[in-house]
Amino acid sequence: QVQLVESGGGLVQPGGSLHLACAASGSFFSTYDMDWYRQAPGEERELVAKITSSDGTVYADSAKGRFTVARDNTKNTAYLKMNFLKPEDTAVYYCHTKFHGTDYWGKGTLVTVSS
């Protein structure tokens, strides 16, 4: 059974940085592509970034140049480094993976960008 747990959210001022982590249970983390989604109040959930099992990366246009997705297979953890945060980045950030057609989601971690 796959379990994903996000951490690292919080309150940050515009222009600041946060480093999110997604800890995955199980023995097969290195074989999973890992995704970061976010959902702002009243908005649809959107893909922010993904990292494949071979370290290929994909970013939403809104994240390019500011966010970096990474993984550490020795720790079964995926990361999202967010720089130069903007108020419009405020959202609940979710870790996600899809394996053999099944979607797995974390519960989310709240990021609030405000003065």
JSON list of C-alpha atoms in Angstrom, two decimals:
[
{"chain": "A", "resi": 1, "resn": "GLN", "atom": "CA", "xyz": [0.00, 0.00, 0.00]},
{"chain": "A", "resi": 2, "resn": "VAL", "atom": "CA", "xyz": [1.45, 3.36, -1.08]},
{"chain": "A", "resi": 3, "resn": "GLN", "atom": "CA", "xyz": [1.27, 6.24, 1.38]},
{"chain": "A", "resi": 4, "resn": "LEU", "atom": "CA", "xyz": [2.47, 9.78, 0.66]},
{"chain": "A", "resi": 5, "resn": "VAL", "atom": "CA", "xyz": [2.99, 12.45, 3.32]},
{"chain": "A", "resi": 6, "resn": "GLU", "atom": "CA", "xyz": [3.81, 16.08, 2.48]},
{"chain": "A", "resi": 7, "resn": "SER", "atom": "CA", "xyz": [5.60, 18.48, 4.80]},
{"chain": "A", "resi": 8, "resn": "GLY", "atom": "CA", "xyz": [7.27, 21.88, 4.73]},
{"chain": "A", "resi": 9, "resn": "GLY", "atom": "CA", "xyz": [4.34, 24.18, 4.11]},
{"chain": "A", "resi": 10, "resn": "GLY", "atom": "CA", "xyz": [3.76, 27.34, 6.07]},
{"chain": "A", "resi": 11, "resn": "LEU", "atom": "CA", "xyz": [3.55, 31.10, 5.91]},
{"chain": "A", "resi": 12, "resn": "VAL", "atom": "CA", "xyz": [6.16, 32.96, 3.89]},
{"chain": "A", "resi": 13, "resn": "GLN", "atom": "CA", "xyz": [6.49, 36.53, 2.68]},
{"chain": "A", "resi": 14, "resn": "PRO", "atom": "CA", "xyz": [6.44, 37.38, -1.02]},
{"chain": "A", "resi": 15, "resn": "GLY", "atom": "CA", "xyz": [9.89, 36.77, -2.49]},
{"chain": "A", "resi": 16, "resn": "GLY", "atom": "CA", "xyz": [10.68, 34.13, 0.08]},
{"chain": "A", "resi": 17, "resn": "SER", "atom": "CA", "xyz": [11.39, 30.43, -0.31]},
{"chain": "A", "resi": 18, "resn": "LEU", "atom": "CA", "xyz": [10.02, 27.14, 0.95]},
{"chain": "A", "resi": 19, "resn": "HIS", "atom": "CA", "xyz": [11.22, 23.57, 0.59]},
{"chain": "A", "resi": 20, "resn": "LEU", "atom": "CA", "xyz": [8.49, 20.94, 0.50]},
{"chain": "A", "resi": 21, "resn": "ALA", "atom": "CA", "xyz": [9.05, 17.24, 0.98]},
{"chain": "A", "resi": 22, "resn": "CYS", "atom": "CA", "xyz": [6.99, 14.18, 0.15]},
{"chain": "A", "resi": 23, "resn": "ALA", "atom": "CA", "xyz": [7.84, 11.04, 2.09]},
{"chain": "A", "resi": 24, "resn": "ALA", "atom": "CA", "xyz": [6.70, 7.82, 0.50]},
{"chain": "A", "resi": 25, "resn": "SER", "atom": "CA", "xyz": [6.16, 4.53, 2.23]},
{"chain": "A", "resi": 26, "resn": "GLY", "atom": "CA", "xyz": [7.00, 1.25, 0.59]},
{"chain": "A", "resi": 27, "resn": "SER", "atom": "CA", "xyz": [10.02, -0.40, -0.90]},
{"chain": "A", "resi": 28, "resn": "PHE", "atom": "CA", "xyz": [9.60, 0.67, -4.53]},
{"chain": "A", "resi": 29, "resn": "PHE", "atom": "CA", "xyz": [9.94, 4.47, -4.40]},
{"chain": "A", "resi": 30, "resn": "SER", "atom": "CA", "xyz": [12.74, 4.56, -6.95]},
{"chain": "A", "resi": 31, "resn": "THR", "atom": "CA", "xyz": [10.43, 3.11, -9.62]},
{"chain": "A", "resi": 32, "resn": "TYR", "atom": "CA", "xyz": [7.73, 5.80, -9.24]},
{"chain": "A", "resi": 33, "resn": "ASP", "atom": "CA", "xyz": [7.35, 9.04, -11.13]},
{"chain": "A", "resi": 34, "resn": "MET", "atom": "CA", "xyz": [6.49, 11.71, -8.55]},
{"chain": "A", "resi": 35, "resn": "ASP", "atom": "CA", "xyz": [4.29, 14.76, -9.12]},
{"chain": "A", "resi": 36, "resn": "TRP", "atom": "CA", "xyz": [3.49, 17.95, -7.26]},
{"chain": "A", "resi": 37, "resn": "TYR", "atom": "CA", "xyz": [0.04, 19.47, -7.66]},
{"chain": "A", "resi": 38, "resn": "ARG", "atom": "CA", "xyz": [-1.52, 22.46, -5.99]},
{"chain": "A", "resi": 39, "resn": "GLN", "atom": "CA", "xyz": [-5.05, 23.66, -5.41]},
{"chain": "A", "resi": 40, "resn": "ALA", "atom": "CA", "xyz": [-6.00, 27.18, -4.39]},
{"chain": "A", "resi": 41, "resn": "PRO", "atom": "CA", "xyz": [-9.38, 27.93, -2.80]},
{"chain": "A", "resi": 42, "resn": "GLY", "atom": "CA", "xyz": [-12.10, 27.85, -5.43]},
{"chain": "A", "resi": 43, "resn": "GLU", "atom": "CA", "xyz": [-9.67, 26.69, -8.12]},
{"chain": "A", "resi": 44, "resn": "GLU", "atom": "CA", "xyz": [-9.01, 23.44, -9.95]},
{"chain": "A", "resi": 45, "resn": "ARG", "atom": "CA", "xyz": [-6.10, 21.30, -8.93]},
{"chain": "A", "resi": 46, "resn": "GLU", "atom": "CA", "xyz": [-3.15, 21.86, -11.24]},
{"chain": "A", "resi": 47, "resn": "LEU", "atom": "CA", "xyz": [0.12, 20.12, -11.93]},
{"chain": "A", "resi": 48, "resn": "VAL", "atom": "CA", "xyz": [3.11, 22.14, -10.73]},
{"chain": "A", "resi": 49, "resn": "ALA", "atom": "CA", "xyz": [6.02, 19.81, -11.40]},
{"chain": "A", "resi": 50, "resn": "LYS", "atom": "CA", "xyz": [6.93, 16.19, -11.89]},
{"chain": "A", "resi": 51, "resn": "ILE", "atom": "CA", "xyz": [10.10, 14.14, -11.71]},
{"chain": "A", "resi": 52, "resn": "THR", "atom": "CA", "xyz": [10.44, 10.75, -13.34]},
{"chain": "A", "resi": 53, "resn": "SER", "atom": "CA", "xyz": [12.20, 7.70, -12.01]},
{"chain": "A", "resi": 54, "resn": "SER", "atom": "CA", "xyz": [15.13, 8.62, -14.25]},
{"chain": "A", "resi": 55, "resn": "ASP", "atom": "CA", "xyz": [15.20, 12.25, -12.99]},
{"chain": "A", "resi": 56, "resn": "GLY", "atom": "CA", "xyz": [13.50, 13.84, -15.97]},
{"chain": "A", "resi": 57, "resn": "THR", "atom": "CA", "xyz": [11.50, 16.92, -14.97]},
{"chain": "A", "resi": 58, "resn": "VAL", "atom": "CA", "xyz": [8.42, 18.78, -16.15]},
{"chain": "A", "resi": 59, "resn": "TYR", "atom": "CA", "xyz": [7.24, 22.17, -14.85]},
{"chain": "A", "resi": 60, "resn": "ALA", "atom": "CA", "xyz": [4.12, 24.22, -15.23]},
{"chain": "A", "resi": 61, "resn": "ASP", "atom": "CA", "xyz": [4.74, 27.54, -16.93]},
{"chain": "A", "resi": 62, "resn": "SER", "atom": "CA", "xyz": [3.98, 29.31, -13.66]},
{"chain": "A", "resi": 63, "resn": "ALA", "atom": "CA", "xyz": [6.74, 27.34, -11.93]},
{"chain": "A", "resi": 64, "resn": "LYS", "atom": "CA", "xyz": [9.52, 27.47, -14.51]},
{"chain": "A", "resi": 65, "resn": "GLY", "atom": "CA", "xyz": [12.55, 29.37, -13.32]},
{"chain": "A", "resi": 66, "resn": "ARG", "atom": "CA", "xyz": [11.32, 29.52, -9.73]},
{"chain": "A", "resi": 67, "resn": "PHE", "atom": "CA", "xyz": [10.62, 25.94, -8.63]},
{"chain": "A", "resi": 68, "resn": "THR", "atom": "CA", "xyz": [12.87, 22.89, -8.66]},
{"chain": "A", "resi": 69, "resn": "VAL", "atom": "CA", "xyz": [11.68, 19.32, -8.22]},
{"chain": "A", "resi": 70, "resn": "ALA", "atom": "CA", "xyz": [14.09, 16.65, -7.02]},
{"chain": "A", "resi": 71, "resn": "ARG", "atom": "CA", "xyz": [14.16, 13.23, -5.41]},
{"chain": "A", "resi": 72, "resn": "ASP", "atom": "CA", "xyz": [16.34, 11.26, -3.05]},
{"chain": "A", "resi": 73, "resn": "ASN", "atom": "CA", "xyz": [15.74, 7.57, -3.55]},
{"chain": "A", "resi": 74, "resn": "THR", "atom": "CA", "xyz": [17.83, 6.67, -0.51]},
{"chain": "A", "resi": 75, "resn": "LYS", "atom": "CA", "xyz": [15.27, 8.51, 1.63]},
{"chain": "A", "resi": 76, "resn": "ASN", "atom": "CA", "xyz": [12.14, 7.62, -0.37]},
{"chain": "A", "resi": 77, "resn": "THR", "atom": "CA", "xyz": [11.46, 11.34, -0.60]},
{"chain": "A", "resi": 78, "resn": "ALA", "atom": "CA", "xyz": [10.55, 13.81, -3.33]},
{"chain": "A", "resi": 79, "resn": "TYR", "atom": "CA", "xyz": [11.14, 17.54, -2.93]},
{"chain": "A", "resi": 80, "resn": "LEU", "atom": "CA", "xyz": [9.84, 20.79, -4.30]},
{"chain": "A", "resi": 81, "resn": "LYS", "atom": "CA", "xyz": [12.09, 23.80, -3.78]},
{"chain": "A", "resi": 82, "resn": "MET", "atom": "CA", "xyz": [10.13, 27.01, -4.30]},
{"chain": "A", "resi": 83, "resn": "ASN", "atom": "CA", "xyz": [11.90, 30.34, -4.72]},
{"chain": "A", "resi": 84, "resn": "PHE", "atom": "CA", "xyz": [10.69, 33.90, -5.19]},
{"chain": "A", "resi": 85, "resn": "LEU", "atom": "CA", "xyz": [7.23, 32.99, -4.00]},
{"chain": "A", "resi": 86, "resn": "LYS", "atom": "CA", "xyz": [4.24, 35.08, -5.00]},
{"chain": "A", "resi": 87, "resn": "PRO", "atom": "CA", "xyz": [0.84, 35.50, -3.37]},
{"chain": "A", "resi": 88, "resn": "GLU", "atom": "CA", "xyz": [-0.67, 33.57, -6.28]},
{"chain": "A", "resi": 89, "resn": "ASP", "atom": "CA", "xyz": [1.39, 30.55, -5.21]},
{"chain": "A", "resi": 90, "resn": "THR", "atom": "CA", "xyz": [-0.83, 30.26, -2.14]},
{"chain": "A", "resi": 91, "resn": "ALA", "atom": "CA", "xyz": [-2.45, 26.83, -2.25]},
{"chain": "A", "resi": 92, "resn": "VAL", "atom": "CA", "xyz": [-2.50, 23.38, -0.74]},
{"chain": "A", "resi": 93, "resn": "TYR", "atom": "CA", "xyz": [0.33, 21.43, -2.33]},
{"chain": "A", "resi": 94, "resn": "TYR", "atom": "CA", "xyz": [-0.16, 17.72, -2.93]},
{"chain": "A", "resi": 95, "resn": "CYS", "atom": "CA", "xyz": [2.23, 14.93, -3.70]},
{"chain": "A", "resi": 96, "resn": "HIS", "atom": "CA", "xyz": [1.02, 12.42, -6.27]},
{"chain": "A", "resi": 97, "resn": "THR", "atom": "CA", "xyz": [2.13, 9.32, -8.09]},
{"chain": "A", "resi": 98, "resn": "LYS", "atom": "CA", "xyz": [0.52, 6.97, -10.58]},
{"chain": "A", "resi": 99, "resn": "PHE", "atom": "CA", "xyz": [1.61, 3.40, -10.65]},
{"chain": "A", "resi": 100, "resn": "HIS", "atom": "CA", "xyz": [0.05, 0.68, -12.79]},
{"chain": "A", "resi": 101, "resn": "GLY", "atom": "CA", "xyz": [-2.95, 2.90, -13.47]},
{"chain": "A", "resi": 102, "resn": "THR", "atom": "CA", "xyz": [-3.65, 3.72, -9.82]},
{"chain": "A", "resi": 103, "resn": "ASP", "atom": "CA", "xyz": [-3.43, 7.28, -8.46]},
{"chain": "A", "resi": 104, "resn": "TYR", "atom": "CA", "xyz": [-1.99, 7.90, -5.02]},
{"chain": "A", "resi": 105, "resn": "TRP", "atom": "CA", "xyz": [-2.27, 11.25, -3.20]},
{"chain": "A", "resi": 106, "resn": "GLY", "atom": "CA", "xyz": [-0.93, 12.76, -0.04]},
{"chain": "A", "resi": 107, "resn": "LYS", "atom": "CA", "xyz": [-3.18, 14.82, 2.23]},
{"chain": "A", "resi": 108, "resn": "GLY", "atom": "CA", "xyz": [-1.49, 18.07, 1.24]},
{"chain": "A", "resi": 109, "resn": "THR", "atom": "CA", "xyz": [0.50, 20.82, 2.92]},
{"chain": "A", "resi": 110, "resn": "LEU", "atom": "CA", "xyz": [-0.65, 24.44, 2.97]},
{"chain": "A", "resi": 111, "resn": "VAL", "atom": "CA", "xyz": [1.56, 27.16, 1.54]},
{"chain": "A", "resi": 112, "resn": "THR", "atom": "CA", "xyz": [0.52, 30.74, 2.27]},
{"chain": "A", "resi": 113, "resn": "VAL", "atom": "CA", "xyz": [2.42, 33.61, 0.66]},
{"chain": "A", "resi": 114, "resn": "SER", "atom": "CA", "xyz": [1.50, 36.88, 2.31]},
{"chain": "A", "resi": 115, "resn": "SER", "atom": "CA", "xyz": [2.96, 39.91, 4.01]}
]
